[in-house]
Every structure is written in structure tokens, then in C-alpha cells.
XYZ file of C-alpha atoms in Angstrom:
768
model
C 0.000 0.000 0.000
C 1.126 3.520 -0.785
C 0.146 6.855 0.742
C -0.520 10.262 -0.757
C -2.796 13.290 -0.385
C -4.714 15.222 -3.013
C -3.282 18.563 -1.897
C -2.077 20.535 1.127
C -2.974 24.017 2.501
C -0.942 26.712 0.759
C -1.410 29.650 3.145
C 1.450 28.668 5.458
C 0.992 27.666 9.095
C 1.324 31.330 10.151
C -0.573 32.717 7.113
C 2.721 33.742 5.539
C 1.212 33.802 2.049
C -1.617 36.163 3.022
C 0.780 38.610 4.639
C 3.263 38.513 1.759
C 0.595 38.872 -0.948
C -0.997 41.882 0.702
C 2.404 43.486 1.202
C 3.179 42.919 -2.468
C -0.125 44.434 -3.592
C 0.565 47.505 -1.462
C 4.106 47.848 -2.870
C 5.902 47.023 0.391
C 7.834 44.015 -0.928
C 9.216 43.114 -4.343
C 8.016 40.437 -6.746
C 11.111 38.374 -5.969
C 10.407 38.568 -2.240
C 6.850 37.363 -2.794
C 8.032 34.481 -4.960
C 10.547 33.509 -2.279
C 7.747 33.231 0.302
C 5.961 30.830 -2.041
C 9.086 28.686 -2.382
C 9.505 28.548 1.387
C 5.903 27.424 1.938
C 6.183 24.735 -0.731
C 9.387 23.359 0.763
C 7.845 23.262 4.237
C 4.751 21.479 2.915
C 6.755 18.855 1.048
C 8.985 18.291 4.060
C 5.960 17.770 6.308
C 4.540 15.193 3.898
C 7.808 13.305 3.575
C 8.511 13.334 7.309
C 5.021 11.989 8.018
C 5.804 9.000 5.797
C 4.038 9.916 2.550
C 5.179 7.985 -0.506
C 4.467 11.007 -2.736
C 4.352 14.723 -2.110
C 1.776 16.788 -3.985
C 3.047 19.509 -6.321
C 1.146 22.261 -8.148
C -1.294 22.360 -5.202
C 0.355 25.640 -4.165
C -1.188 28.841 -5.473
C -0.632 32.557 -4.937
C -4.389 33.128 -5.297
C -6.430 30.240 -6.739
C -5.571 26.920 -8.375
C -8.252 27.286 -11.081
C -6.853 30.690 -12.021
C -3.383 29.119 -12.070
C -4.558 26.648 -14.681
C -6.271 29.350 -16.732
C -2.974 31.231 -16.870
C -1.058 28.036 -17.675
C -3.420 27.291 -20.568
C -3.304 30.849 -21.886
C -7.017 31.297 -21.137
C -6.540 35.000 -20.447
C -9.533 37.170 -21.429
C -8.694 39.689 -24.145
C -9.354 42.694 -21.907
C -6.056 41.943 -20.135
C -3.904 42.034 -23.281
C -3.068 45.714 -22.967
C -1.904 45.513 -19.356
C 0.088 42.378 -20.151
C 2.296 44.667 -22.211
C 2.152 47.285 -19.454
C 3.429 44.689 -16.964
C 6.219 43.793 -19.384
C 4.746 40.290 -19.617
C 5.021 39.690 -15.851
C 2.687 36.728 -15.503
C 2.172 37.107 -11.763
C 0.943 40.678 -12.219
C -1.481 39.787 -14.995
C -2.561 36.879 -12.788
C -3.425 39.196 -9.885
C -5.174 41.596 -12.271
C -7.379 38.728 -13.474
C -8.247 37.923 -9.869
C -8.658 41.432 -8.468
C -9.127 43.792 -11.380
C -6.738 46.653 -12.130
C -7.369 50.360 -11.731
C -4.089 52.247 -11.848
C -2.073 54.386 -14.246
C -5.076 55.083 -16.447
C -6.250 51.465 -16.650
C -9.686 50.347 -15.451
C -10.135 46.629 -16.029
C -12.665 44.464 -14.206
C -11.786 41.238 -12.415
C -12.950 37.818 -13.541
C -16.027 36.317 -11.938
C -15.649 34.385 -8.692
C -17.888 31.624 -7.313
C -17.881 28.794 -4.784
C -15.821 25.649 -5.286
C -18.583 23.014 -5.317
C -20.193 22.900 -1.836
C -17.277 24.484 0.054
C -16.617 28.016 1.302
C -13.587 28.248 -0.981
C -14.018 30.647 -3.940
C -12.433 30.051 -7.344
C -11.949 32.373 -10.302
C -14.322 31.269 -13.070
C -12.631 30.588 -16.440
C -14.069 32.586 -19.357
C -14.646 30.747 -22.626
C -15.278 32.144 -26.107
C -16.501 30.505 -29.297
C -13.257 30.544 -31.274
C -10.913 30.537 -28.303
C -7.305 29.515 -28.702
C -5.122 28.173 -25.889
C -1.360 28.316 -25.381
C 1.180 26.937 -22.933
C 1.661 30.326 -21.274
C 2.839 29.544 -17.739
C 5.269 26.741 -16.872
C 4.230 26.669 -13.187
C 3.237 22.983 -13.201
C 6.565 21.807 -14.584
C 8.644 24.280 -12.602
C 7.181 23.210 -9.256
C 7.605 19.528 -10.117
C 11.277 20.123 -10.950
C 11.666 22.209 -7.805
C 10.394 19.315 -5.654
C 12.393 16.709 -7.556
C 15.638 18.702 -7.212
C 14.982 19.046 -3.483
C 14.869 15.256 -3.166
C 11.118 14.612 -3.059
C 9.146 11.972 -4.962
C 6.574 14.275 -6.517
C 3.086 13.792 -7.945
C 1.792 16.855 -9.864
C -1.843 17.758 -9.184
C -3.798 19.219 -12.132
C -7.503 19.852 -12.685
C -8.570 17.420 -15.400
C -9.487 18.831 -18.817
C -13.198 17.979 -18.719
C -13.701 19.378 -15.221
C -11.758 22.520 -16.141
C -14.175 23.260 -18.971
C -17.191 22.461 -16.794
C -15.925 24.917 -14.155
C -15.987 27.775 -16.670
C -18.634 29.973 -18.249
C -19.422 30.621 -21.918
C -19.100 34.336 -22.699
C -20.374 34.061 -26.272
C -23.876 32.934 -27.132
C -24.817 29.756 -28.958
C -21.806 27.606 -28.298
C -20.923 24.783 -25.919
C -17.679 25.189 -23.963
C -17.121 21.428 -24.175
C -16.491 21.880 -27.901
C -13.182 23.528 -26.929
C -11.827 20.233 -25.639
C -9.715 19.261 -28.694
C -7.854 22.601 -28.600
C -7.482 22.377 -24.840
C -6.067 18.851 -24.944
C -3.205 19.983 -27.167
C -1.941 22.183 -24.313
C -2.508 19.468 -21.711
C -0.407 17.180 -23.893
C 2.369 19.772 -23.953
C 2.227 19.865 -20.149
C 2.309 16.067 -19.898
C 5.240 15.924 -22.325
C 7.275 18.359 -20.224
C 6.453 16.464 -17.026
C 7.398 13.128 -18.619
C 10.638 14.524 -20.008
C 11.522 15.823 -16.560
C 10.977 12.477 -14.859
C 7.352 12.480 -13.676
C 5.947 9.018 -12.991
C 2.441 9.736 -11.644
C 0.129 12.651 -12.525
C -3.042 13.351 -10.564
C -5.921 14.692 -12.653
C -8.789 16.028 -10.539
C -12.155 15.264 -12.134
C -14.700 16.070 -9.407
C -17.499 16.376 -11.972
C -17.355 12.603 -12.394
C -19.204 12.428 -9.065
C -21.915 14.881 -10.184
C -24.896 14.602 -12.512
C -23.541 14.443 -16.073
C -25.223 14.602 -19.462
C -24.422 12.056 -22.172
C -22.123 14.416 -24.038
C -19.929 14.925 -20.972
C -19.904 11.193 -20.249
C -18.769 10.422 -23.783
C -16.098 13.102 -23.635
C -14.657 11.551 -20.481
C -14.287 8.204 -22.268
C -12.764 9.695 -25.415
C -10.495 12.118 -23.551
C -8.903 9.569 -21.261
C -8.548 7.029 -24.042
C -6.639 9.667 -26.024
C -4.497 10.600 -22.996
C -3.512 6.994 -22.312
C -2.900 6.269 -25.980
C -0.599 9.289 -26.288
C 1.249 8.800 -22.979
C 1.350 5.049 -22.239
C 4.504 5.462 -20.151
C 2.903 7.918 -17.696
C 0.662 6.817 -14.821
C -2.505 8.836 -14.348
C -4.569 8.964 -11.171
C -8.068 10.400 -11.663
C -9.392 11.932 -8.442
C -13.062 12.332 -7.572
C -14.306 13.936 -4.366
C -17.114 15.722 -2.482
C -19.637 13.059 -3.546
C -19.969 9.382 -4.392
C -19.766 8.126 -7.956
C -23.215 6.472 -7.757
C -24.534 6.108 -11.330
C -21.117 7.099 -12.699
C -19.329 4.118 -11.085
C -19.078 2.151 -14.306
C -17.914 5.195 -16.271
C -15.212 6.139 -13.762
C -14.017 2.614 -13.026
C -13.602 1.768 -16.698
C -11.624 4.858 -17.694
C -8.250 3.760 -19.129
C -6.250 5.249 -16.251
C -3.871 3.701 -13.764
C -5.647 4.726 -10.548
C -8.997 6.054 -9.389
C -9.514 8.044 -6.188
C -12.886 7.978 -4.410
C -14.180 10.003 -1.453
C -15.141 7.450 1.200
C -15.872 10.091 3.816
C -18.677 11.720 1.840
C -19.974 8.378 0.519
C -18.549 5.256 2.194
C -21.277 3.116 0.620
C -19.814 3.518 -2.874
C -16.921 1.162 -2.114
C -18.876 -2.034 -2.819
C -20.090 -0.902 -6.228
C -16.635 0.415 -7.175
C -14.956 -2.842 -6.155
C -17.505 -4.923 -8.065
C -16.707 -3.157 -11.355
C -13.045 -2.307 -10.824
C -10.730 -3.369 -13.652
C -7.758 -5.674 -13.090
C -4.315 -4.138 -12.526
C -5.655 -0.636 -11.754
C -4.982 1.026 -8.404
C -7.730 2.264 -6.082
C -7.079 5.318 -3.906
C -9.172 5.218 -0.731
C -10.100 8.672 0.583
C -10.684 7.643 4.190
C -9.264 10.635 6.110
C -11.609 13.624 6.030
C -10.084 16.574 4.177
C -13.006 18.881 5.027
C -13.563 18.505 8.740
C -11.333 18.512 11.798
C -12.454 15.463 13.763
C -9.904 12.768 14.489
C -10.186 9.769 12.176
C -11.818 6.715 13.721
C -9.167 4.136 12.868
C -11.517 1.204 13.493
C -13.944 2.404 10.778
C -11.211 3.273 8.273
C -9.447 -0.048 8.781
C -12.658 -1.933 7.944
C -12.841 -0.043 4.642
C -9.181 -0.696 3.864
C -9.551 -4.372 4.764
C -12.482 -4.784 2.376
C -10.549 -3.182 -0.485
C -7.435 -5.188 0.357
C -9.338 -8.492 0.269
C -10.636 -7.693 -3.217
C -7.600 -6.032 -4.805
C -4.605 -7.065 -2.728
C -2.481 -4.586 -0.800
C -0.240 -3.684 -3.749
C -3.102 -2.028 -5.667
C -4.246 0.294 -2.882
C -3.434 3.915 -2.059
C -4.514 5.407 1.271
C -5.340 9.085 1.108
C -7.332 12.074 2.250
C -10.909 12.287 0.978
C -10.093 15.514 -0.897
C -7.385 18.164 -0.784
C -6.432 19.247 2.730
C -6.817 22.819 1.449
C -10.046 22.942 3.468
C -8.384 22.017 6.782
C -6.352 24.232 9.146
C -2.614 23.636 9.021
C -1.409 22.367 12.375
C -3.118 21.428 15.644
C 0.250 21.707 17.422
C -0.075 25.498 17.154
C -3.085 25.424 19.502
C -1.236 26.011 22.761
C -3.746 27.930 24.898
C -6.209 25.786 26.832
C -8.370 28.835 27.560
C -8.967 29.039 23.782
C -9.286 25.320 23.059
C -9.644 22.934 25.988
C -7.436 19.880 26.200
C -10.513 17.641 26.117
C -11.819 19.070 22.824
C -8.328 19.338 21.313
C -7.924 15.591 21.850
C -10.832 15.004 19.451
C -9.239 16.934 16.570
C -6.809 16.536 13.681
C -5.654 19.347 11.352
C -3.785 18.939 8.037
C -0.407 18.057 9.563
C -2.043 15.505 11.865
C -4.064 14.046 8.995
C -0.810 13.232 7.203
C 0.156 11.128 10.182
C -3.275 9.491 10.312
C -2.971 8.369 6.678
C 0.458 6.869 7.248
C -0.614 5.248 10.520
C -3.556 3.578 8.771
C -1.153 2.160 6.204
C 0.996 0.679 8.978
C -2.011 -0.687 10.870
C -3.174 -2.409 7.680
C -0.064 -4.589 7.615
C -0.337 -8.222 8.695
C 1.679 -7.591 11.862
C 1.692 -3.881 12.801
C 4.567 -2.678 14.942
C 3.941 -2.082 18.630
C 4.234 1.703 18.347
C 1.383 1.742 15.826
C -0.760 -0.563 17.932
C -0.360 1.961 20.742
C -1.418 4.745 18.375
C -4.525 2.700 17.577
C -5.354 2.346 21.281
C -4.848 6.077 21.842
C -7.069 6.838 18.855
C -9.915 4.639 20.086
C -9.685 6.167 23.551
C -10.123 9.646 22.040
C -13.089 8.475 19.956
C -14.775 6.964 23.026
C -14.065 10.017 25.175
C -15.804 12.237 22.659
C -18.858 9.971 22.411
C -19.317 9.989 26.174
C -18.338 13.568 27.000
C -20.672 15.629 29.185
C -19.773 18.717 27.112
C -21.906 17.664 24.160
C -25.529 17.040 25.184
C -27.789 19.671 26.835
C -31.331 18.615 27.796
C -32.894 22.146 27.708
C -31.767 22.521 24.078
C -33.214 19.151 23.126
C -36.529 19.911 24.841
C -36.852 23.252 23.047
C -36.286 21.540 19.702
C -39.079 19.097 20.519
C -41.469 21.940 21.387
C -40.890 23.865 18.116
C -43.913 23.699 15.795
C -44.916 25.087 12.378
C -45.919 28.490 13.788
C -42.240 29.256 14.396
C -41.680 29.328 10.632
C -44.429 31.731 9.486
C -44.657 35.528 9.328
C -47.947 36.964 10.569
C -48.952 38.430 7.148
C -48.125 38.038 3.474
C -45.355 40.185 1.982
C -47.703 42.585 0.163
C -49.341 43.513 3.457
C -46.014 43.752 5.270
C -44.522 45.967 2.577
C -47.246 48.579 2.938
C -46.921 48.569 6.723
C -43.127 48.833 6.503
C -43.276 51.647 3.965
C -45.610 53.595 6.244
C -43.178 53.035 9.117
C -39.817 53.449 7.372
C -40.738 56.019 4.689
C -37.855 55.063 2.394
C -37.426 56.580 -1.092
C -37.433 54.757 -4.430
C -34.124 52.908 -4.962
C -33.167 53.035 -1.262
C -29.436 52.767 -0.671
C -27.716 50.656 1.937
C -24.593 48.533 2.436
C -24.278 44.865 3.275
C -23.024 45.451 6.811
C -19.314 45.701 7.482
C -17.076 48.715 6.906
C -13.259 48.745 6.617
C -11.515 47.108 9.527
C -8.285 49.054 9.600
C -5.091 47.803 11.139
C -5.840 50.073 14.088
C -9.289 48.553 14.663
C -7.860 45.026 14.516
C -5.145 46.020 16.984
C -7.741 47.050 19.563
C -9.221 43.551 19.555
C -5.759 42.008 19.889
C -4.876 44.351 22.747
C -8.129 43.523 24.524
C -7.317 39.802 24.337
C -3.842 40.495 25.716
C -5.416 42.605 28.499
C -3.522 45.657 27.293
C -6.923 47.400 27.049
C -9.735 47.202 29.568
C -13.208 46.357 28.324
C -14.303 49.938 29.033
C -11.389 51.366 27.024
C -12.109 49.001 24.147
C -15.802 49.893 24.157
C -14.974 53.608 23.993
C -12.750 53.062 20.957
C -15.396 50.972 19.159
C -18.110 53.530 19.987
C -15.973 56.288 18.507
C -15.417 54.230 15.318
C -19.140 53.502 15.047
C -20.043 57.165 15.467
C -17.554 58.246 12.789
C -18.942 55.596 10.444
C -22.528 56.663 11.053
C -21.558 60.265 10.262
C -19.766 59.188 7.077
C -22.849 57.320 5.921
C -25.066 60.313 6.716
C -22.731 62.604 4.767
C -22.720 60.217 1.821
C -26.517 60.245 1.802
C -27.057 56.522 2.384
C -30.678 55.788 3.305
C -30.360 52.748 5.604
C -27.233 52.711 7.740
C -25.217 50.007 9.470
C -22.994 50.230 12.525
C -19.955 48.822 10.694
C -19.266 45.642 12.722
C -15.969 46.898 14.144
C -16.373 44.740 17.228
C -16.497 41.585 15.095
C -13.576 39.449 14.034
C -15.544 37.349 11.528
C -19.229 37.099 10.654
C -19.446 33.526 11.957
C -16.718 33.433 14.584
C -18.172 36.481 16.358
C -21.499 34.734 16.938
C -19.957 31.388 17.735
C -17.926 32.995 20.515
C -21.180 33.975 22.205
C -23.086 30.737 21.707
C -22.801 27.617 23.840
C -21.636 24.500 21.984
C -18.854 26.248 20.037
C -15.079 26.039 20.462
C -12.361 28.175 18.881
C -8.776 28.029 17.763
C -5.840 30.424 17.786
C -4.511 29.441 14.367
C -7.189 27.312 12.700
C -7.105 29.391 9.511
C -8.337 28.171 6.130
C -8.314 29.969 2.798
C -11.608 31.421 1.583
C -10.239 33.194 -1.520
C -6.990 34.875 -2.451
C -5.465 36.325 0.704
C -8.762 36.070 2.585
C -8.498 33.506 5.386
C -11.183 32.564 7.900
C -10.975 30.770 11.221
C -14.106 28.582 11.367
C -15.558 27.835 14.796
C -15.924 24.224 15.895
C -19.473 23.122 16.729
C -18.876 20.298 19.171
C -22.157 20.198 21.159
C -25.744 21.378 21.527
C -26.133 25.070 20.659
C -27.927 27.775 22.664
C -27.698 31.532 23.253
C -26.900 32.424 26.879
C -27.249 36.204 26.384
C -27.913 38.898 23.706
C -25.068 39.190 21.213
C -25.569 42.348 19.121
C -28.247 44.436 20.836
C -25.818 46.742 22.664
C -23.927 47.865 19.555
C -26.989 48.077 17.285
C -28.972 50.223 19.723
C -25.959 52.442 20.337
C -25.619 53.095 16.596
C -29.361 53.762 16.279
C -29.144 56.305 19.104
C -26.696 58.393 17.042
C -28.956 59.087 14.059
C -32.512 59.754 12.940
C -31.968 57.412 9.981
C -32.692 53.705 10.326
C -29.806 51.433 11.319
C -29.930 47.748 10.417
C -29.322 45.084 13.016
C -26.775 42.712 11.492
C -26.842 38.955 12.091
C -25.426 35.856 10.437
C -28.053 33.256 9.571
C -28.199 29.707 10.929
C -27.319 27.937 7.657
C -24.253 30.134 7.122
C -23.083 29.659 10.706
C -23.439 25.917 10.129
C -21.751 25.885 6.705
C -18.846 28.075 7.731
C -18.061 26.123 10.876
C -16.497 22.747 11.434
C -19.677 20.870 12.341
C -20.156 17.971 14.732
C -20.624 14.700 12.861
C -22.499 12.766 15.550
C -25.982 14.043 14.604
C -27.683 15.284 11.415
C -26.569 18.718 10.227
C -30.237 19.702 9.964
C -30.693 19.237 13.703
C -27.610 21.296 14.547
C -28.874 24.019 12.206
C -32.258 24.090 13.929
C -30.551 24.640 17.273
C -28.662 27.601 15.804
C -31.867 28.951 14.228
C -33.588 29.119 17.602
C -30.613 30.984 19.058
C -30.717 33.537 16.213
C -34.498 33.862 16.641
C -33.938 34.956 20.237
C -31.497 37.622 19.038
C -33.913 38.873 16.359
C -36.759 39.324 18.811
C -34.472 41.085 21.294
C -33.337 43.506 18.573
C -36.950 44.258 17.719
C -37.804 44.889 21.375
C -34.849 47.293 21.533
C -36.314 49.419 18.710
C -34.401 48.098 15.689
C -36.840 48.212 12.755
C -34.656 46.615 10.061
C -32.796 43.365 10.740
C -30.532 41.618 8.240
C -29.917 37.882 8.592
C -27.144 36.997 6.151
C -27.379 33.628 4.402
C -24.647 33.608 1.734
C -24.039 29.895 2.283
C -27.459 28.431 1.474
C -26.634 27.867 -2.214
C -23.109 26.768 -1.355
C -24.412 23.945 0.829
C -26.754 22.599 -1.845
C -26.038 18.883 -2.373
C -24.087 18.166 -5.515
C -26.646 15.600 -6.702
C -30.069 16.995 -7.620
C -31.987 14.112 -6.085
C -30.794 15.291 -2.655
C -31.860 18.916 -3.133
C -35.450 18.733 -1.927
C -34.671 17.561 1.595
C -31.773 20.008 1.987
C -33.789 23.018 0.776
C -36.676 22.031 3.004
C -34.679 22.115 6.231
C -32.482 25.096 5.344
C -35.452 27.294 4.393
C -37.261 26.148 7.525
C -34.267 27.108 9.691
C -34.120 30.586 8.137
C -37.843 31.023 8.751
C -37.489 29.921 12.367
C -34.773 32.519 12.864
C -36.683 35.364 11.181
C -40.402 34.876 11.797
C -40.718 35.919 15.426
C -41.181 39.622 14.558
C -44.067 41.997 13.806
C -45.112 42.873 10.257
C -43.587 46.337 10.677
C -40.089 44.922 11.206
C -38.291 44.553 7.897
C -36.217 41.385 7.483
C -33.314 41.463 5.030
C -31.068 38.634 3.927
C -27.910 38.580 1.812
C -26.477 35.992 -0.586
C -23.350 36.173 -2.710
C -21.238 34.309 -5.297
C -23.880 31.762 -6.176
C -26.033 30.709 -9.107
C -29.668 31.130 -8.070
C -31.625 29.728 -11.024
C -32.069 26.247 -9.601
C -33.167 27.329 -6.116
C -35.113 30.520 -6.781
C -38.377 29.028 -5.556
C -36.777 28.115 -2.241
C -35.302 31.613 -1.926
C -38.816 32.981 -2.385
C -40.079 30.633 0.332
C -37.590 32.217 2.744
C -39.904 35.239 2.500
C -37.317 37.872 3.445
C -38.703 41.358 2.855
C -35.467 42.321 1.052
C -32.745 40.126 -0.420
C -29.390 41.599 -1.459
C -27.274 39.579 -3.876
C -23.908 39.710 -5.622
C -24.448 40.727 -9.241
C -21.753 43.069 -10.544
C -19.101 40.576 -11.680
C -21.719 38.777 -13.723
C -23.021 42.115 -15.096
C -26.469 41.445 -13.566
C -26.764 38.012 -15.222
C -27.691 36.457 -11.868
C -30.710 38.745 -11.703
C -32.348 36.900 -14.603
C -33.356 34.079 -12.261
C -35.342 36.518 -10.122
C -36.931 38.080 -13.202
C -37.919 34.800 -14.859
C -39.426 33.589 -11.601
C -41.166 36.936 -11.005
C -39.692 37.141 -7.526
C -42.309 38.917 -5.385
C -40.224 40.581 -2.663
C -37.670 43.405 -2.807
C -34.184 42.883 -4.264
C -30.875 44.695 -3.895
C -28.611 43.570 -6.748
C -25.006 44.490 -5.990
C -23.927 47.350 -8.231
C -20.190 47.169 -7.612
C -17.631 44.500 -6.783
C -16.121 44.870 -3.315
C -13.585 42.070 -3.830
C -11.660 44.288 -6.232
C -9.845 47.484 -5.186
C -11.097 49.365 -8.229
C -13.646 52.170 -7.771
C -16.504 52.044 -10.302
C -17.703 55.153 -12.094
C -21.198 56.541 -11.549
C -21.956 55.734 -15.177
C -20.937 52.124 -14.681
C -23.286 51.814 -11.712
C -26.100 53.511 -13.628
C -25.576 51.052 -16.460
C -25.985 48.139 -14.043
C -29.058 49.782 -12.520
C -30.534 50.176 -16.006
C -29.957 46.469 -16.621
C -31.636 45.704 -13.303
C -34.636 47.915 -14.079
C -35.232 46.028 -17.304
C -35.899 42.800 -15.432
C -37.093 43.927 -11.968
C -39.765 46.596 -11.319
C -38.132 49.760 -9.882
C -40.436 49.659 -6.843
C -38.718 46.406 -5.814
C -35.101 47.565 -6.271
C -32.596 48.510 -3.597
C -29.092 49.819 -4.361
C -26.077 48.359 -2.560
C -22.565 46.922 -3.037
C -22.070 43.212 -3.721
C -20.924 42.319 -0.231
C -19.494 43.684 3.020
C -16.697 46.272 2.939
C -14.535 44.862 5.711
C -11.505 44.107 3.521
C -11.443 47.426 1.656
C -9.814 50.716 2.686
C -11.715 53.872 3.560
C -10.566 55.943 0.585
C -11.883 53.561 -2.067
C -14.950 52.711 0.051
C -16.123 56.307 0.406
C -15.414 57.070 -3.254
C -17.356 54.026 -4.441
C -20.291 54.595 -2.092
C -20.572 58.245 -3.106
C -20.842 57.206 -6.738
C -23.371 54.541 -5.768
C -25.537 57.080 -3.914
C -25.250 59.605 -6.754
C -26.304 56.930 -9.242
C -29.293 55.953 -7.077
C -30.401 59.584 -6.812
C -30.104 60.032 -10.559
C -32.144 56.875 -11.160
C -34.689 58.083 -8.603
C -35.042 61.462 -10.281
C -35.437 59.843 -13.674
C -38.290 57.570 -12.547
């Protein structure tokens, strides 16, 4: 048996990549210094894998921003609008790469970023490839080969990781009408073959091709292309060994297709779907290798060796030990780097820490499982097995997990918890009489720039360098200044800015029972954006109000309405590491009741507009359509539980971003939020078509500028997007707002962009 992983976190255990990238973007370090940070992280990652006992180290899993964007650059799939700045950058590929990801607005250039969306059902965002009818590809970047050679020269046995050609096309979006992106496959394969040739000539033995779409619903054309593509690959490169990796779902009806591909190894995700093993084994071809994804790449719970060993034993009995790889279920990109960095028991108790494994520890789990699968495991590994089973049992029986009052409240919840008192049409009239907002009301999504100074206050409070009273005074001052800025800009519905919050999920988790936290449990969300997901280990409840103090303080400063800002139950669930000992739907319902308590307390405190953000509902949609109905049923119900305890006069907002809404628009309507704000600018309002076709009845705020790019849009650009919106949505239903929160931006660009947004809204208002 051999061991490998599908990929490793690239941010660095101390978020070195984030810090270096942001310093490079701000001109504080050179390109060479940034590249050196990347080399250092790669070397550390490969060393960790080798020292843990891995037979292969993964290469090309490192990225300065996004691995899909890396491949687009490698394949020369650079949209034409970047050609001019490519010359401006003197053909510096890393600078054109960052411009594709973030846009570019300097030195007279004003070029929009590429679209960004969620990577399957994760909270990771990828840059969407753009495809055109007569598109040509070229071998533009040699990153894949260069990193393989780098690892090989450093003494590592390397396995390059590349997104497979069919999945790459399926990840992208057609930008011309009346053509199918899959028709580009012959041209695309020519460049893949150039890559394979270089890897072969430089000594590569195995190449991992990620084809996650094999585990999704496929049409006949895609199925046929998989067969033809891999037959052509094997025919052209018989001396290379290809491992096709599937993950995030079971193969199900695609078992026969995947198992019969003419490749040397197939990887399956046995964490997401352990039941697929029998059907895969029954149709597995002779001589091929099977890679068993038994260690969870997406969650942080310690592997139960007894369960994994049963899976390995079954595969071993059918195939023999020499045809088996033991691996992570998917890339460890979605796991924090190193549990050893969690040194403070007041942050993460020793009892809970004993239940966990981060990426570094998962490497050891994979290699330990290989050793335990031998006929006569060594004593040291038998002891590791005993220690593992003790941890598993301790977690099952811990008094930290189960709380009877929470369970009783769940049992007492009935259908009335999930219904507003009146229909939307009635509520809208009541709310308009109360709020008296103009046509095209302007607002923001919630957060305002968290400067280095603001972040330092939170750090100083934790270190007890500031008292709570001193900290509160600083936050109050920041809130007041932000309220005044919004008033001066002319924004209609204000927010308090969320300066007291570290993260939109972590902040709430810190105040809810049943959550634990880490010091360094960072994972990449997109680019340099890292999040530190809470750990939901037990029953969830709200011991005290969480946001009422700051929301009511902000409202006391102004005669304009200030929104109460909350994160919704589904997003808290999706963006946490969730307990795996009960259904996710039950955990979500517990969170929903806690948020409901906060909503009703905000209303009692005089807050008339309350936003419950749910950007993760679409992200969590099962990858197979037959599983959608049940998921949408319980997620919509949880949102309704959280939001329906208020009077008709209280306006409920929600926010969603970086998702395709067409397939779930009916469920979004069933959420019955008075106002939904959505990301729309990168897609040039394309996402709004779903709401138009469905004739969405409630109010909508399509984002009119992209906050994930530093560029400031012109008023004319915003007006153009508003005009597009007005063509599909009645003006009486439209709000005007940015795509998302402004936390990661700076004040200069934020104020400039918001002023143009307000001016555009006023102009649209006057013209109506």
C-alpha cells in the first residue's frame, strides 16, 4: 500500500502567504520577495509530507491566489481585456494573474476582475474561467513543470496535481452565445499534452488529474467526452501513470464510467460516501490502483481508525495490498494547518483538542492507517490505535456535548415558528408607512473597513492591554464616525460597521454555547482572505444577547434607520467545522432558535430593520439533484425559524453572494425575506435573470459594484448596471447596494465608491 494526499494548505501555518501577498499588492515588498515566500511554503509542505511517511508529495497544489486561475494562466485562457496591461506589466505573468483575480485600476487602466464563485459545496471561492466561441489556448505559464522540478531537485518523490481537462471546462462559463464550452476540448487537450510531455521529459511518474465532476450529474455528451479524452491521454502517454481523483460526492450512477476509464488509478471520497466502495470494487478493472479517501479533508475530527481499517480491509481483500493507495478524501486545502499550534487551553480545551486533527495531523493518520493495515503492525502503531480509540470513546461519552434544555426546546418547536404573521404585500405597505424610504433606497451589506488600528484594539483587549471599558470607547468612537460618514454620503439605511467583530461567523460562535475556537485554525476562503471557522462540538444555545448593545448604540446616534446585522443559521453551520455525531439539519435548527432569540431582542430594543445573512445556502446545496429537496426544506425552515418571530412592521433582510440562483429561486422565495441583497456586478447582472424569470415577489438589492476588487466604479458604470436591473425587476422592488461587506477594503476607495453609488441611485430616482 502507498500513501498520498490530493493537496495541502498553501497559506502557510502562520498565514505567511496572506501577509506577503498583501504586502506585495501595497508595494511594500518586491516580486522576488513574494516568490521567495511561495518557495519557502512549498518546501515546508513537502517536508511535512515526507517526514510523516508519505510515498508522494503533492506539487502544483500551491497557489498565490487560486488553483483554477493558475490553470487558466497556464493554458493561456486570459480574457482579451487583459492584453493591454500584459504589455504594461512587461509580460510579468504574476501581475497579470493578480489583475485577473482582483481587477486593475491604476495608471489610467480600469479593467474588471474575472467572476468568482464557490468551489462546489465548500466556502472556498475560485476564479471562473471565461470561454469564447473561437478561443485559442497556449502553454503560457510553466508553473506545473517548474514546481515539479523544484520538488524533484529538493529530493522529493513528486506527484503533480492538475484539474482534469473535462472538469476545467465544466468549471468555466461561456461568454459568447450559442456555443458549448465542451467543444473547446480538442484545442485544450493539445496544451494538456504539452504539459504532460514536459512532465514526462523531466521524470514524472504519476500525474493526478482532478475530475470532481465525475461524481456529479452528467449529461451524455460529458460522459462520452470523459471516455474519449482519457482514451486519447492513455494512448498518447502510455509510459505515464494517471490517477483520476473524484471527491465531495460518491460516484453512484457514474461508477461504471469512472471505473472503466483507461487510467492507472482512481480516487474515491469514502468520507462523503462510504457506501460507494462495494459498487466500485464490483466493477473495478484488473491491474488498476484504487485510492481510498478515508481521512476527512473537510472537517477537523480525528479519524476513527476502526472504521477506516474496515474499509481498507475490504478493499485489500478484493484487490490485494499492492493495488491500494490510502489518502485524504479531498485536498487538505479545506483544513487548518497544524493542531500543534493550539497552545492555549483557555482558547481550546485539552478535552476538545484531543478530538481533533488538522492537516499536519491528517498526514500522520494516513500513514498510521497504512501501517495498521499490515499483517503484523509494529507495537508503536498498535499503541497509536489504542490512543485513537480512547479519544473516539471520550468524545462519544463527553458531558460537554448534550444539553437537555436545548433538546426539549427543539421538541417543542412547531410550524408556527416558521411563518410571518402576514403576506409580503401587506407587510410591505406597513413597513413603507413606518420606514418612509425613497425609491431605490441605498444601503450597504453590513461591514465597513476594519483598519489595522481597529484590529489592533481587539488584539490588545485579548492580551489585556486594554480594559473592556477602554475598548468599548474606541469601538463607539469608530461607530459614530462611520454613522456620520454614511449620513454625509446620503445613504438611506445605515449600518454600525461591525468593528467589534472578528468574523461574521466566529463572532457569533464565541457567544453561543456548543462552540469552540482556535488560535490558528485558519483556512483559505479566496486569495489572501483567510477565515478561522468555529468548531461546533455540542448542543447550541444563546446564553445572552449578542448584538443588541452595539446596534442600539448606533441607532441612538442618528434619525436614519440602522440595520441590526446577524449571520443566519445555515451560514453559521456551513462556515463552521460541524459535529458529525448528529444530522446537520438538527444542529442548524438549534442555531436557528438561538438567532431567533437575538432577532426578537433587537426588535424589542427598537431596531426596525434586521438583516440575517445567508450567503451559504446555495453553497451547501447537495451536488446531486436528487438530494436537493430535503436540503432546501430544512435550510429554508431554519431561516424562517430565525426570522419569523417579529411583527409585520419589522423589515427582514437577507444577503447571498457568489452563487447561481436559477435552480433554487423558488426556495429563496419561500424564505420570505422582505429584502434580499445579492452579488451581481461581476456577472453584469446576469444572476438577476433568475429573479426576473421567476417573477420574484419581494424586494431585491442587486449588488452594483464589486467589493472584492480594489477598483472604484464610475457613476456611469453603476447607472448602467441599474438600467440592466430595471429592465428585469420593477423599480419599486429595487434597492441599491454593493455586492458584499466592505470589511476588507480601505476607507478611501470605500467612500469614493459609495458616493458614486448614492449619486447613481439619486439620478435613477429622479429619472423615474
